[in-house]
Amino acid sequence: MNDKVALSPEAQAGSHCPPAKYETLYRHSLEDSDGFWRDQARRIDWVREPSVIGNWSFDPVDIKWYEDGVLNLCYNCVDRHLPARADQKALIWEGDEPGVVRSLTYAELHGQVVRMAHCLKAAGVSRGDRVTLYLPMILEAAVAMLACARIGAVHSVVFGGFSPDALRGRIEDCESRFVITADGGMRGGKLVPLKANVDAALEDGPRVDAVLVIRHLGNEVASTGRDIWYDPEAWADAGELPCEPMGAEDPLFILYTSGSTGKPKGVLHTTGGYAVWTAATFHFVFDYREGEIFWCTADVGWVTGHSYIVYGPLANGATTLMYEGVPNHPDFGRFWDMIDRHQVNIFYTAPTAIRALMREGDDPVKAHNRASLRLLGSVGEPINPEAWRWYHQVVGDGRCPIVDTWWQTETGGIMITTLPGAHDMKPGSAGLPFFGVVPELVDAEGVVLPGAASGNLCITRSWPGQMRTVYGDHERFVQTYFSTYKGKYFTGDGCRRDEDGFYWITGRVDDVLNVSGHRLGTAEVESALVSHPLVAEAAVVGYPHDIKGQGIYCYVTLLAGEEPSNGLEQALRQHVRKEIGPIATPDHLQFTPALPKTRSGKIMRRILRKIAHNEHDALGDTSTLADPSLVDSLIEGRRNP
Ligand code: WTA
């Protein structure tokens, strides 16, 4: 499957980065890193230009970029565009129901951001305070992020699909005293009771000073003394509110993400490096041209929404589309219908959505003309070559280049990708490193593997968009990312490099699941399961799933005397949904009298993984198990998911 798809001449015409330029810029980015990133920093307007560019070390771990620079990212995304783009649309929003559309020009966005910033200040939010956002995909989500950035508050967006318990944990961890939510949101015709979830999260839990509630649906919700109903009109005459000058290394946001152990980590990104990284990657990777409409289908609750719905596009003065709903509502033609109605030029989505839509056949796609499309993107998980080809041939009519972008919450923005205009494409390969990125493959012992090889993916040098710490736990940051291979950032992904230097991500090598492009720790699902009163022990692994990429396979041991039943299976599914959220719903649950353990009591996940993968013949050595006979009963108990 190493065959290349050549770039069309149309794709190369007018590109920001033809092949020779990629070579030159990539070399420059390594040979003169400071010079290169000084140049790229010109994409940003600084209050004080940085004189120090990169200042970092991976051993000991200390990462700074542009440390003496001063800037405000809201200013860069909004105010500075006003002279040239006041009347250009900054954001277009479409609701869950087709054709329900609102938009904001840059001038209107400025007005809305200033109003919300006034309201936040009046509620007591100051520079450095954490503000938790728990919102549907509405314009106010972007407005709230930018309003926080404007006044120097640190936003922590929590995906609206997370449960009250998950929300509470994230409010507590960053000691956030402010929450911004909405009465409710709509997804696929179903109401998500966001405000009620916030109330549940705060019951007997963290004390917050205020909950700012945005009226979106107008549904009935309970009120409490801490609620402030947001009325933008009330702030219409409040006047300008200048942007807070921020140090480049001042925190911009926290975003929780799952790791292989423990509870989710608060990934902390700072202002200057993140601004430059998102602005530069958006410009080069999407090859953005003046006036184009960009649509990223992610949710702002994930990093993709932060970097490529809000900050990257707006820093470039682009027009970015936000969609409240899901790909199959009211039917499987929804994406393509929206692409036509909004004349979308660049479309960025996840393999799981592509596979789900591919399953419905070509007709729903062909029913729409999609002539506006120029470029397609993929993100979040490995894309299988079959889905890649369908995306290319059917969705893009063979005309549009595909950028398969590999990156992580931790990396802030795109790290490995083909560049449209610069490289031929290989279906299923993310391509080549972005400027300044030096990937390295190592084996389990840390030996560096040169040339064509397969191994664990590390990055050897810092880049401006890199996360700086785990909020409140710098030691965890060091341990998680820099201790497996000393002096290197370890991504947690496995990867193959081919003879052309193209990278093929093979997926996580740690205990992180990627379910429909959503990251989940097996440990989180396990702890949700064992919090059920009848469960003694649980072990969770991923298994290949046609649409979701990975499904969630749970092995459950009940307390002595308890009997498995269909009813209990359903109850456990519900329990996990309630504890974490619908994205964590187990796909497959197997009751077992015991878990396979070594004599020292360690669960042998390798065996559980093999059984879940239906690879019973490849279990490997089982002689170290305390009870080797358990394996047969596990195999027998496996039902097809
Ligand atoms: C996976 C999402 C293959 C990978 C931006 C990574 C990918 C994890 C790709 C990060 C891709 C993301 N090809 N795998 N193009 N993009 N991944 O933090 O396993 O939600 O480590 O960031 O998604 O997920 P996260």
XYZ file of C-alpha atoms and ligand atoms in Angstrom:
666
model
C 0.000 0.000 0.000
C 2.946 2.280 -0.586
C 1.693 3.609 -3.876
C 1.632 7.356 -4.241
C -1.133 9.613 -5.394
C 0.482 12.443 -7.317
C -0.498 16.016 -6.737
C -2.571 17.555 -9.479
C -1.260 20.707 -11.179
C -4.332 22.555 -9.820
C -3.323 21.620 -6.299
C 0.148 23.014 -6.831
C -0.942 26.207 -8.531
C -0.719 29.129 -6.146
C 0.358 26.944 -3.243
C 2.105 28.608 -0.295
C 4.621 25.815 -0.356
C 5.805 24.149 -3.552
C 8.221 21.179 -3.173
C 11.498 23.103 -3.354
C 10.279 25.592 -0.792
C 9.407 22.806 1.641
C 12.952 21.479 1.427
C 14.446 24.923 1.957
C 12.162 25.887 4.802
C 12.471 22.531 6.550
C 16.261 22.726 6.389
C 16.208 26.321 7.595
C 13.904 25.362 10.482
C 16.494 22.862 11.727
C 19.750 24.615 10.886
C 18.681 28.015 12.158
C 15.775 27.273 14.440
C 15.770 30.684 16.106
C 15.962 32.495 12.778
C 13.153 30.417 11.352
C 10.844 30.884 14.356
C 11.710 34.570 14.531
C 10.435 34.854 10.947
C 7.300 32.858 11.698
C 6.600 35.013 14.767
C 5.891 37.871 12.327
C 2.522 36.221 11.708
C 1.611 37.635 15.114
C 1.354 41.270 16.219
C 3.359 41.683 19.399
C 3.022 44.404 22.000
C 6.723 43.777 22.577
C 8.607 41.658 20.093
C 10.525 38.763 21.598
C 14.310 38.924 21.560
C 14.754 35.372 22.870
C 13.222 32.722 20.592
C 13.627 29.081 21.688
C 14.925 28.425 25.189
C 14.235 24.856 26.129
C 15.656 21.628 27.449
C 14.179 18.112 27.607
C 16.598 17.060 30.369
C 15.892 18.656 32.767
C 12.506 19.576 31.311
C 12.015 23.305 30.899
C 10.361 24.711 27.799
C 10.059 28.357 26.823
C 9.511 30.109 23.523
C 9.514 33.863 22.896
C 9.806 34.323 26.650
C 10.287 38.106 26.684
C 7.589 38.732 24.062
C 4.310 40.397 25.026
C 1.069 39.857 23.101
C -2.631 39.172 23.338
C -4.077 36.359 21.265
C -7.594 37.795 21.203
C -6.134 40.971 19.713
C -4.411 38.851 17.068
C -7.598 36.929 16.245
C -9.994 39.854 16.297
C -8.929 43.483 16.768
C -6.013 43.578 14.370
C -8.245 42.445 11.501
C -10.703 45.311 11.941
C -9.064 47.810 9.568
C -9.141 45.395 6.613
C -11.838 42.866 7.481
C -14.509 44.548 9.599
C -17.281 43.371 7.251
C -15.806 39.981 6.382
C -17.415 37.021 8.097
C -15.221 35.656 10.857
C -17.539 32.873 12.029
C -20.492 31.184 10.406
C -22.640 28.945 12.560
C -25.195 26.359 11.547
C -27.464 24.799 14.142
C -28.539 21.235 14.517
C -31.469 21.793 12.138
C -30.448 22.439 8.521
C -30.529 26.066 7.430
C -30.586 27.607 10.913
C -27.643 29.921 10.346
C -26.026 32.827 12.193
C -22.782 34.556 11.480
C -20.494 37.214 12.894
C -18.342 39.581 10.886
C -15.006 40.502 12.414
C -16.591 43.780 13.604
C -19.511 41.911 15.163
C -17.196 39.330 16.701
C -15.229 42.163 18.261
C -18.447 43.608 19.692
C -19.529 40.254 21.133
C -16.148 39.434 22.625
C -15.891 42.831 24.299
C -19.369 42.453 25.795
C -18.658 39.047 27.211
C -15.301 40.217 28.512
C -17.063 43.054 30.356
C -19.510 40.596 31.842
C -16.726 38.247 32.972
C -14.871 41.103 34.630
C -18.030 42.263 36.356
C -18.521 38.707 37.627
C -15.109 38.933 39.246
C -12.870 37.132 36.739
C -9.315 38.485 36.764
C -6.126 37.805 34.872
C -4.827 34.295 35.599
C -8.179 32.962 36.879
C -9.363 29.668 35.426
C -12.755 29.689 33.722
C -14.460 26.397 32.819
C -16.472 26.392 29.600
C -19.131 23.709 29.189
C -20.947 24.700 26.046
C -22.646 23.425 22.919
C -21.110 24.183 19.535
C -22.455 27.722 19.306
C -20.859 31.036 18.373
C -20.720 31.970 22.051
C -18.246 29.125 22.645
C -15.693 30.878 20.426
C -16.697 34.261 21.848
C -16.157 32.988 25.404
C -12.718 31.555 24.615
C -11.653 34.827 23.010
C -13.157 36.882 25.868
C -11.059 34.891 28.348
C -7.955 35.398 26.229
C -8.747 39.112 26.023
C -8.699 39.606 29.795
C -5.903 37.115 30.458
C -8.123 34.467 32.054
C -7.230 30.834 31.399
C -10.026 28.872 29.763
C -10.615 25.196 30.358
C -13.143 23.901 27.853
C -14.876 20.681 28.862
C -16.556 18.728 26.056
C -20.351 19.038 26.376
C -20.676 15.247 26.096
C -18.923 14.681 29.414
C -20.975 13.751 32.471
C -21.507 15.937 35.544
C -18.933 13.796 37.410
C -16.317 14.278 34.722
C -17.066 18.011 34.678
C -16.756 18.251 38.456
C -13.345 16.579 38.406
C -12.112 19.058 35.817
C -13.462 22.072 37.725
C -11.832 20.857 40.918
C -8.497 19.985 39.405
C -7.821 23.503 38.109
C -9.648 25.223 40.983
C -11.858 27.052 38.586
C -14.277 29.466 40.263
C -16.236 30.363 37.146
C -18.274 28.298 34.723
C -19.762 29.387 31.416
C -22.549 27.176 30.113
C -25.806 27.319 28.156
C -29.354 26.268 28.956
C -28.922 23.351 26.572
C -27.535 22.201 23.253
C -28.932 20.138 20.406
C -27.201 17.199 18.782
C -28.981 15.097 16.207
C -32.399 16.292 17.411
C -31.650 15.451 21.042
C -31.370 17.995 23.825
C -28.209 17.958 25.919
C -29.106 19.421 29.333
C -25.909 21.360 29.910
C -27.133 23.695 32.636
C -28.707 20.827 34.576
C -25.401 18.947 34.280
C -23.513 21.932 35.674
C -25.917 22.088 38.613
C -25.398 18.372 39.214
C -21.618 18.775 38.994
C -21.634 21.563 41.551
C -24.003 19.895 43.993
C -22.078 19.217 47.192
C -18.976 19.743 45.099
C -16.653 22.568 44.236
C -17.754 26.034 45.239
C -17.726 28.435 42.306
C -18.354 32.163 42.397
C -20.559 32.355 39.334
C -22.133 30.347 36.533
C -22.681 32.415 33.434
C -25.605 30.931 31.507
C -26.101 31.608 27.813
C -29.641 31.371 26.553
C -29.475 29.190 23.468
C -32.522 26.929 23.284
C -34.848 28.722 25.668
C -35.638 25.457 27.442
C -36.795 25.539 31.062
C -33.905 25.249 33.486
C -33.607 25.617 37.237
C -31.841 28.684 38.613
C -29.534 28.948 41.582
C -28.157 31.947 43.410
C -24.796 31.708 41.644
C -26.285 31.924 38.117
C -25.851 34.978 35.934
C -28.008 34.928 32.810
C -25.883 36.367 30.072
C -27.487 39.266 28.246
C -25.133 40.748 25.653
C -27.442 43.762 25.203
C -26.846 44.746 28.794
C -23.194 45.369 27.894
C -23.816 47.074 24.559
C -22.915 50.526 25.885
C -20.071 49.453 28.129
C -17.491 50.686 25.632
C -14.154 49.233 24.589
C -12.276 46.865 26.841
C -8.611 46.788 25.889
C -6.718 43.533 25.495
C -4.583 42.553 28.473
C -0.896 42.473 27.480
C 0.270 38.921 28.230
C 3.712 37.460 28.515
C 4.412 34.843 25.858
C 4.724 32.190 28.562
C 1.555 33.195 30.411
C -1.017 30.381 30.305
C -3.639 30.591 27.564
C -5.667 27.492 28.279
C -5.917 24.146 30.020
C -7.451 21.206 28.227
C -7.953 17.863 29.927
C -6.884 14.763 28.090
C -6.634 11.084 28.909
C -3.409 9.293 29.593
C -2.569 5.689 30.281
C -2.874 6.042 34.035
C -4.923 7.934 36.553
C -7.320 10.748 35.955
C -7.172 13.049 32.945
C -4.314 15.528 32.855
C -4.713 19.284 32.493
C -2.581 19.995 29.427
C -1.356 23.575 29.736
C -0.612 25.715 26.705
C 0.894 29.166 26.889
C 0.276 32.187 24.706
C 3.128 33.109 22.362
C 4.356 29.768 21.074
C 0.833 28.402 20.666
C -0.172 31.540 18.726
C 2.724 31.182 16.291
C 2.300 27.411 15.927
C -1.429 27.496 15.181
C -1.097 30.499 12.870
C 1.784 28.940 10.895
C 0.345 25.430 10.638
C -3.050 26.749 9.555
C -1.401 28.856 6.847
C 0.825 26.114 5.429
C -1.115 22.902 5.995
C -4.484 24.148 4.792
C -2.756 26.407 2.288
C -5.366 28.979 3.208
C -6.199 31.517 0.485
C -7.832 34.879 1.075
C -11.626 34.715 1.193
C -11.926 30.961 1.578
C -14.425 29.245 3.873
C -12.843 26.737 6.233
C -14.821 24.046 8.020
C -13.445 21.868 10.776
C -16.098 19.474 12.095
C -14.479 18.929 15.503
C -16.000 20.123 18.761
C -14.387 23.033 20.621
C -14.196 20.641 23.562
C -11.212 18.967 21.880
C -7.881 20.444 20.893
C -8.766 20.295 17.195
C -11.580 22.744 17.863
C -9.290 25.057 19.830
C -6.542 25.185 17.224
C -8.450 24.838 13.950
C -11.936 26.204 14.569
C -10.914 29.177 16.668
C -7.290 30.267 17.038
C -5.551 29.141 13.829
C -8.231 30.337 11.381
C -8.973 33.624 13.165
C -5.292 34.475 13.591
C -5.112 34.173 9.799
C -8.174 36.359 9.215
C -10.078 33.408 7.772
C -13.789 32.623 7.751
C -14.458 29.576 9.903
C -17.629 27.508 10.058
C -19.028 25.943 13.236
C -21.664 23.225 13.233
C -23.726 22.326 16.264
C -24.880 18.862 15.211
C -23.817 15.451 13.966
C -22.964 14.066 10.482
C -26.140 12.007 10.045
C -28.873 14.458 11.015
C -31.372 14.619 9.435
C -29.641 12.307 6.941
C -26.235 11.189 5.693
C -26.048 14.036 3.194
C -25.798 16.714 5.862
C -22.072 17.480 5.493
C -22.260 17.694 1.720
C -25.415 19.801 1.850
C -23.675 22.231 4.181
C -20.572 22.305 2.005
C -22.742 23.427 -0.931
C -24.841 25.923 0.971
C -21.861 27.579 2.638
C -19.500 27.115 -0.322
C -16.909 25.467 1.871
C -13.417 25.351 0.335
C -11.485 23.433 2.971
C -13.057 20.572 4.898
C -11.353 18.960 7.894
C -12.879 15.934 9.587
C -12.100 12.603 11.295
C -11.680 9.121 9.788
C -14.499 7.775 11.955
C -16.946 10.184 10.272
C -15.552 9.318 6.847
C -16.009 5.590 7.480
C -19.548 6.051 8.795
C -20.486 8.108 5.723
C -18.703 5.737 3.336
C -20.847 2.898 4.633
C -23.920 4.695 3.290
C -22.578 4.509 -0.254
C -21.838 7.249 -2.794
C -25.381 8.471 -3.453
C -25.752 10.847 -0.504
C -22.452 12.454 -1.564
C -23.221 12.588 -5.285
C -26.578 14.220 -4.575
C -24.581 17.390 -3.793
C -22.156 19.087 -6.089
C -19.245 19.984 -3.740
C -17.614 22.072 -6.464
C -16.408 24.613 -3.892
C -14.096 22.076 -2.221
C -10.383 22.622 -2.814
C -8.713 20.719 0.018
C -9.655 17.902 2.398
C -8.145 17.091 5.775
C -8.186 14.195 8.199
C -7.311 14.152 11.893
C -7.650 12.206 15.107
C -6.728 8.614 14.262
C -5.047 6.627 11.532
C -7.071 6.685 8.321
C -7.261 3.319 6.568
C -6.301 3.467 2.867
C -9.793 2.393 1.798
C -11.431 5.305 3.599
C -8.688 7.610 2.302
C -9.429 6.614 -1.304
C -13.149 7.068 -0.875
C -12.583 10.520 0.640
C -10.288 11.400 -2.244
C -12.244 9.876 -5.120
C -15.854 10.338 -4.077
C -15.915 13.332 -1.712
C -13.121 15.224 -3.469
C -13.870 13.927 -6.992
C -10.184 13.078 -7.268
C -9.398 16.824 -7.470
C -8.688 17.768 -3.888
C -5.451 16.960 -2.102
C -5.830 15.323 1.311
C -3.808 16.390 4.305
C -3.667 13.598 6.881
C -2.540 15.524 9.927
C -0.976 13.758 12.898
C -0.815 15.643 16.169
C -1.989 15.576 19.781
C -3.539 17.735 22.491
C 0.002 17.996 23.835
C 1.502 19.269 20.584
C -0.893 22.220 20.242
C -1.084 21.866 16.472
C -0.199 19.776 13.457
C 3.188 17.966 13.563
C 3.305 15.462 10.705
C 1.373 15.938 7.476
C 1.716 16.116 3.756
C 1.651 19.700 2.560
C -0.695 20.402 -0.336
C 1.449 21.638 -3.171
C 4.623 20.169 -1.755
C 4.274 16.412 -1.556
C 2.691 13.503 -3.315
C 0.351 11.636 -1.011
C 0.312 8.059 0.209
C -3.101 6.847 1.328
C -2.820 5.964 5.014
C 0.418 7.830 5.679
C 0.462 11.118 7.570
C 3.458 12.145 5.449
C 6.413 14.271 6.486
C 7.315 16.418 9.480
C 6.182 20.030 9.643
C 8.847 22.718 9.959
C 10.934 22.386 13.091
C 9.638 18.899 13.896
C 12.236 16.150 14.259
C 10.598 12.738 14.684
C 12.647 9.783 15.829
C 11.737 6.091 16.013
C 13.120 4.083 18.906
C 12.754 0.494 20.005
C 11.565 -0.554 23.454
C 15.063 -0.121 24.869
C 15.395 3.352 23.431
C 17.785 2.434 20.625
C 17.312 4.875 17.752
C 16.169 3.180 14.535
C 17.470 4.843 11.387
C 15.988 4.734 7.876
C 12.977 2.592 7.069
C 11.887 1.160 10.433
C 9.043 0.640 12.873
C 9.159 1.774 16.474
C 7.892 4.151 19.083
C 7.511 7.733 17.940
C 9.499 10.380 19.803
C 10.199 14.019 18.992
C 13.727 15.135 19.773
C 13.403 18.916 19.702
C 10.918 21.318 21.185
C 8.541 23.276 18.949
C 6.691 26.483 19.858
C 3.252 24.833 20.200
C 4.382 22.223 22.701
C 2.495 21.935 26.014
C 4.471 23.388 28.889
C 3.272 21.383 31.868
C 0.464 19.367 33.396
C -1.520 21.917 35.353
C -0.563 21.673 38.998
C 1.687 18.647 38.519
C 4.912 19.365 36.661
C 6.418 16.088 37.855
C 3.649 14.197 36.093
C 4.502 16.086 32.903
C 8.137 15.034 33.185
C 7.265 11.443 34.058
C 4.629 10.973 31.378
C 6.466 12.377 28.398
C 10.194 12.526 29.102
C 11.073 9.580 31.329
C 10.455 6.622 28.988
C 13.206 7.838 26.678
C 15.343 10.343 28.507
C 15.840 13.637 26.732
C 13.050 12.958 24.206
C 9.354 13.707 24.069
C 7.561 10.359 23.793
C 4.238 10.581 21.959
C 2.704 7.279 23.053
C 2.218 6.331 19.389
C 3.727 3.536 17.363
C 4.912 4.426 13.892
C 6.607 3.154 10.759
C 8.899 5.228 8.531
C 9.154 4.063 4.950
C 11.971 4.325 2.439
C 10.758 7.785 1.322
C 10.790 9.093 4.872
C 6.980 9.089 5.106
C 5.498 8.380 8.534
C 2.716 5.820 9.074
C 1.154 6.124 12.512
C 0.048 2.725 13.747
C -1.823 3.876 16.860
C -1.224 4.091 20.577
C 1.261 1.771 22.197
C 0.113 2.717 25.698
C -3.197 2.183 27.483
C -4.936 5.022 25.718
C -7.951 4.218 23.543
C -8.961 6.160 20.485
C -12.685 5.636 20.094
C -14.192 7.546 17.168
C -11.240 9.910 17.397
C -11.925 10.551 21.099
C -9.145 9.836 23.519
C -9.980 7.740 26.569
C -7.795 6.065 29.155
C -8.510 2.403 29.849
C -7.876 3.310 33.502
C -10.759 5.792 33.445
C -13.226 3.226 32.130
C -11.927 0.679 34.615
C -12.371 3.010 37.549
C -15.911 3.842 36.371
C -16.706 0.111 36.247
C -15.302 -0.710 39.673
C -17.230 2.185 41.187
C -20.360 0.096 40.573
C -21.347 -1.658 43.825
C -21.452 -5.168 42.309
C -18.115 -5.029 40.469
C -14.978 -6.439 42.050
C -12.449 -5.883 39.275
C -12.333 -4.713 35.680
C -9.817 -4.589 32.864
C -10.438 -2.608 29.684
C -8.717 -2.932 26.314
C -9.344 -1.660 22.810
C -10.190 -3.825 19.804
C -10.452 -2.972 16.102
C -13.856 -1.537 15.202
C -14.960 -0.906 11.607
C -16.403 2.549 12.163
C -15.017 3.773 15.471
C -11.430 2.723 14.788
C -11.319 1.216 18.247
C -14.103 -0.189 20.373
C -14.124 -0.550 24.156
C -13.844 -4.134 25.404
C -14.400 -4.653 29.148
C -13.635 -7.720 31.236
C -15.575 -7.611 34.479
C -15.362 -9.680 37.634
C -18.325 -9.465 39.997
C -18.286 -9.610 43.781
C -18.522 -13.122 45.190
C -22.069 -14.399 45.068
C -23.197 -12.047 42.277
C -24.379 -13.594 39.012
C -23.895 -12.083 35.558
C -27.069 -11.216 33.662
C -28.182 -9.195 30.648
C -29.794 -6.757 33.015
C -26.544 -6.224 34.886
C -24.650 -5.837 31.621
C -27.016 -3.045 30.602
C -26.758 -1.487 34.035
C -22.960 -1.420 33.825
C -23.090 0.221 30.393
C -25.420 2.882 31.780
C -23.177 3.303 34.783
C -20.101 4.072 32.653
C -22.123 6.551 30.558
C -23.215 8.293 33.714
C -19.720 8.354 35.216
C -17.829 9.552 32.131
C -20.241 10.279 29.289
C -21.747 8.565 26.240
C -18.420 8.441 24.360
C -17.150 5.934 26.929
C -20.052 3.481 26.584
C -18.577 -0.049 26.528
C -19.048 -1.813 23.210
C -18.461 -5.204 24.653
C -18.646 -6.544 28.167
C -17.446 -9.979 29.175
C -18.054 -11.342 32.650
C -15.273 -13.540 33.896
C -14.732 -15.284 37.244
C -11.195 -13.832 37.395
C -8.682 -11.743 35.437
C -5.476 -13.294 34.110
C -2.717 -12.300 36.507
C 0.898 -13.117 37.015
C 1.906 -14.735 40.258
C 2.843 -11.293 41.531
C -0.692 -10.097 40.852
C -0.161 -8.032 37.711
C -2.984 -8.196 35.158
C -1.648 -9.566 31.854
C -3.278 -7.118 29.484
C -1.462 -8.565 26.525
C -3.584 -11.695 26.816
C -6.786 -9.723 27.238
C -5.918 -7.655 24.179
C -5.258 -10.734 22.067
C -8.534 -12.331 23.090
C -10.453 -9.107 22.373
C -8.716 -8.954 18.960
C -9.808 -12.538 18.334
C -6.174 -13.597 17.991
C -6.460 -16.675 20.165
C -3.589 -18.418 18.444
C -1.151 -15.640 19.220
C -1.449 -15.409 22.978
C 2.273 -15.949 23.486
C 3.696 -17.293 26.693
C 0.959 -17.925 29.267
C 3.051 -20.035 31.622
C 3.712 -17.125 33.984
C 0.019 -16.863 34.771
C -1.025 -17.760 38.288
C -3.882 -19.774 36.783
C -3.144 -20.732 33.152
C -6.471 -22.576 32.821
C -8.264 -19.235 32.981
C -7.250 -18.545 29.382
C -9.540 -21.209 27.959
C -12.500 -19.932 29.893
C -11.770 -16.383 28.717
C -11.640 -17.532 25.086
C -14.831 -19.470 25.527
C -16.559 -16.503 27.135
C -15.669 -14.207 24.280
C -18.682 -13.309 22.239
C -18.400 -11.520 18.976
C -18.786 -7.815 19.506
C -4.070 9.897 17.219
C -6.081 14.950 18.341
C -2.996 8.731 13.099
C -2.715 9.527 17.779
C -5.481 15.999 17.393
C -2.453 10.626 18.782
C -3.653 10.179 14.756
C -3.835 10.896 19.329
C -3.760 11.226 13.820
C -3.997 12.281 19.856
C -3.482 10.931 12.442
C -4.255 11.975 15.801
N -3.100 9.676 12.147
N -3.260 8.940 14.384
N -3.592 11.849 11.472
N -4.139 12.330 14.509
N -3.978 10.676 15.972
O -4.902 14.388 21.845
O -2.807 8.277 18.406
O -7.222 13.952 20.940
O -1.560 10.254 19.790
O -5.412 14.984 19.551
O -4.713 10.684 18.219
O -5.338 12.548 20.200
P -5.760 13.982 20.713
